[in-house]
Coordinates of C-alpha atoms and ligand atoms in Angstrom, one line a residue:
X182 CA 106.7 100.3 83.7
X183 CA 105.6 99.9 87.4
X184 CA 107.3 97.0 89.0
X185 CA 105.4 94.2 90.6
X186 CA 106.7 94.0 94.1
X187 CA 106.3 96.1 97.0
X188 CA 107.0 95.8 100.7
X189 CA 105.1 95.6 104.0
X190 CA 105.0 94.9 107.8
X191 CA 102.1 94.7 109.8
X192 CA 102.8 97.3 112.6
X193 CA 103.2 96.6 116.3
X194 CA 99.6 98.2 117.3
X195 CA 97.9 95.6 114.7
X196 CA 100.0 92.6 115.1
X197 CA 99.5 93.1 119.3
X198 CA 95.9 93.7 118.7
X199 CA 95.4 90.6 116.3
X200 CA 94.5 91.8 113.0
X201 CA 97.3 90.4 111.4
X202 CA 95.2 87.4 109.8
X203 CA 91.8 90.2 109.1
X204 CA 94.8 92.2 107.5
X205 CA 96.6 89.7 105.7
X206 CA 93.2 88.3 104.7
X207 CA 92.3 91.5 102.7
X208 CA 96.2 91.7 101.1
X209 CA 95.3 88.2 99.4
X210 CA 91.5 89.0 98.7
X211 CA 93.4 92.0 96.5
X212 CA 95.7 89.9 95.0
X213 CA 98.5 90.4 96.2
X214 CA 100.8 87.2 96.6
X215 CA 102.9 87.0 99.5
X216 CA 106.2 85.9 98.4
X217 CA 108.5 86.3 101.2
X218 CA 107.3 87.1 105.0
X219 CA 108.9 87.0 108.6
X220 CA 107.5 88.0 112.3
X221 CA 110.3 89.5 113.9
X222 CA 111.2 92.1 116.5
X223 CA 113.1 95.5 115.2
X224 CA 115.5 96.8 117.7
X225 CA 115.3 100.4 118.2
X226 CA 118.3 100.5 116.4
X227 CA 117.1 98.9 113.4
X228 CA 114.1 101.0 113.3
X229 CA 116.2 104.0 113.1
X230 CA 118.2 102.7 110.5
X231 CA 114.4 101.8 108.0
X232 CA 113.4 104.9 108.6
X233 CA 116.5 107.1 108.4
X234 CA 114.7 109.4 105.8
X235 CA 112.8 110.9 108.6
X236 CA 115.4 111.6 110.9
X237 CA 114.9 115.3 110.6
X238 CA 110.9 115.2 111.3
X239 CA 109.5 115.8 114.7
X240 CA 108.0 112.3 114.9
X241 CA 111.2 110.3 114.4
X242 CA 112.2 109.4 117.9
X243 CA 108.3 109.0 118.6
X244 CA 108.1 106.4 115.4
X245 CA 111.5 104.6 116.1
X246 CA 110.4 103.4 119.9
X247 CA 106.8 102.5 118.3
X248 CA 108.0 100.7 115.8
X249 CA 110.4 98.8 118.2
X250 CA 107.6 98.5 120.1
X251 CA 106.7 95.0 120.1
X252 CA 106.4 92.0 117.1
X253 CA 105.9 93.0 113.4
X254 CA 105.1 91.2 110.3
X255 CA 107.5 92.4 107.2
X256 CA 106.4 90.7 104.0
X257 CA 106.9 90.9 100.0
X258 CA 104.3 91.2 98.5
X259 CA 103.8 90.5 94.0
X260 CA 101.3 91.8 91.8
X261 CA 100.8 94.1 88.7
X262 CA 100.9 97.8 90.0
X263 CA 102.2 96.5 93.3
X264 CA 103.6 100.0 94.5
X265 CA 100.5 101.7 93.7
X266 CA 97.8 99.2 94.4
X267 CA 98.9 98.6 97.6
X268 CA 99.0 102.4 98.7
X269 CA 95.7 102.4 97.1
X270 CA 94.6 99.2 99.9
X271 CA 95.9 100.6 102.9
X272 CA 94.7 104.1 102.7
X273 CA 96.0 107.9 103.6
X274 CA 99.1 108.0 106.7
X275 CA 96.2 109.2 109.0
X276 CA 93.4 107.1 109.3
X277 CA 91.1 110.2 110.1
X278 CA 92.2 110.7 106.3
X279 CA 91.7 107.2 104.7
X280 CA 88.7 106.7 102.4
X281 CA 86.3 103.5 104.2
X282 CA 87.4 100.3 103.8
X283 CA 91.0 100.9 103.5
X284 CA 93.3 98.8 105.9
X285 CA 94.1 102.2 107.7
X286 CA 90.6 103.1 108.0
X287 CA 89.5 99.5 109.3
X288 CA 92.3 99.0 111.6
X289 CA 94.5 102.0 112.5
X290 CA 94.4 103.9 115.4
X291 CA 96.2 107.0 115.3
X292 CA 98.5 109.0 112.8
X293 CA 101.3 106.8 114.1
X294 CA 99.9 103.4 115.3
X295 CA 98.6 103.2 111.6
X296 CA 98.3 99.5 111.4
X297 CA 100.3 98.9 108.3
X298 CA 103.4 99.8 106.1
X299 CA 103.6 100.3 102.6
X300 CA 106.5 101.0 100.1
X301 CA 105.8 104.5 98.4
X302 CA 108.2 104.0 95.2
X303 CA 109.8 100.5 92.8
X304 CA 113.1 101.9 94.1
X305 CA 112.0 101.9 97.9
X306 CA 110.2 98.7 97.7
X307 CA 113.0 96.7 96.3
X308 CA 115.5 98.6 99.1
X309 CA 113.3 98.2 102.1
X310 CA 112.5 94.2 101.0
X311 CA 116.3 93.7 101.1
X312 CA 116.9 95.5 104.3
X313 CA 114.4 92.6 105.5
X314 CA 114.8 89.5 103.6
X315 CA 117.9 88.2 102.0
X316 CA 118.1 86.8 98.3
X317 CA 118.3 83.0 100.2
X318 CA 114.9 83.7 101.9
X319 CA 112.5 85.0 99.0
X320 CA 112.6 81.1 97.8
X321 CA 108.7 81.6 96.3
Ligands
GDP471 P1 103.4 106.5 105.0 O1 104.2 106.4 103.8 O2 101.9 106.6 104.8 O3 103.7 105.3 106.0 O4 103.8 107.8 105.8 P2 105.2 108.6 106.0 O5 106.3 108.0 105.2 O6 104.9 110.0 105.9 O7 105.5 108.3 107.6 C1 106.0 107.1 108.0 C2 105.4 106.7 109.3 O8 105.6 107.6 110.3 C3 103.8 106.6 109.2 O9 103.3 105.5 108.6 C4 103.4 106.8 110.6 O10 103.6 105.6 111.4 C5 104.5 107.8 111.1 N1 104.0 109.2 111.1 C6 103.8 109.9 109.9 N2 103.4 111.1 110.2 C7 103.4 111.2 111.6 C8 103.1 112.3 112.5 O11 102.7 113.4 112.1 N3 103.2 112.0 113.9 C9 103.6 110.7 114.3 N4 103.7 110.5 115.6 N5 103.9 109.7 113.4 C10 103.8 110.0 112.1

């Protein structure tokens, strides 16, 4: 059975730009409830370390200093289908790709500055919402 949570941040180009509330707006209007959240900094170390599965790819060292960029939102996020639904919101990696009115396609600006993270598996969501928030913290 799909889980119910999945995991998010609110990437450096969008939280800099200030779409964070237009964004976080649209997460509720879907109903998603957010049960844990944080703004926080990653240091480029960090950011390595979240996104160690693409170490090998070309992009890596590009995606690591952008994500380290500047301030992020990372939040939990709870509803039936969360994994799925939530791709479904925010739309294709590219934002040339992402059907209209996805978060991607409203508020992305390149293949890389794409606005928005979201969990692609249960197993991921529940790793990358620990790697973020501690049991102690998720008190909703
Ligand atoms: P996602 O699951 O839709 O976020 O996409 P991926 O897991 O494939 O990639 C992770 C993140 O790496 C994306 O959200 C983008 O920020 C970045 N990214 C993906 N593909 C590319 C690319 O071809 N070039 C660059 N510069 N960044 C990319």
């Amino acid at each position: 059975m799909a889980g119910k949570r999945t995991f998010t941040m609110i990437k450096p180009d969008a939280f800099e730009a200030g779409h964070s509330g237009a964004i976080l707006k649209m997460i509720e209007e879907a109903g998603f409830k957010v049960v844990a959240m944080k703004a926080t900094i990653l240091s480029r170390e960090l950011a390595g370390k979240f996104y160690e599965v693409h170490k090998e790819r070309p992009f890596y060292q590009d995606l690591c200093a952008y994500m380290s960029s500047g301030p992020i939102f990372a939040a939990i996020l709870e509803k039936d289908n969360a994994v799925d639904d939530f791709r479904k919101l925010i739309g294709a990696t590219n934002p040339a790709d992402a059907a209209e009115g996805t978060i991607r396609k409203l508020f992305a600006t390149s293949i890389e500055a794409n606005a928005v993270h979201g969990s692609d598996s249960d197993e991921n969501a529940s790793i990358e919402g620990n790697f973020f928030f501690s049991q102690f913290e998720r008190v909703v």
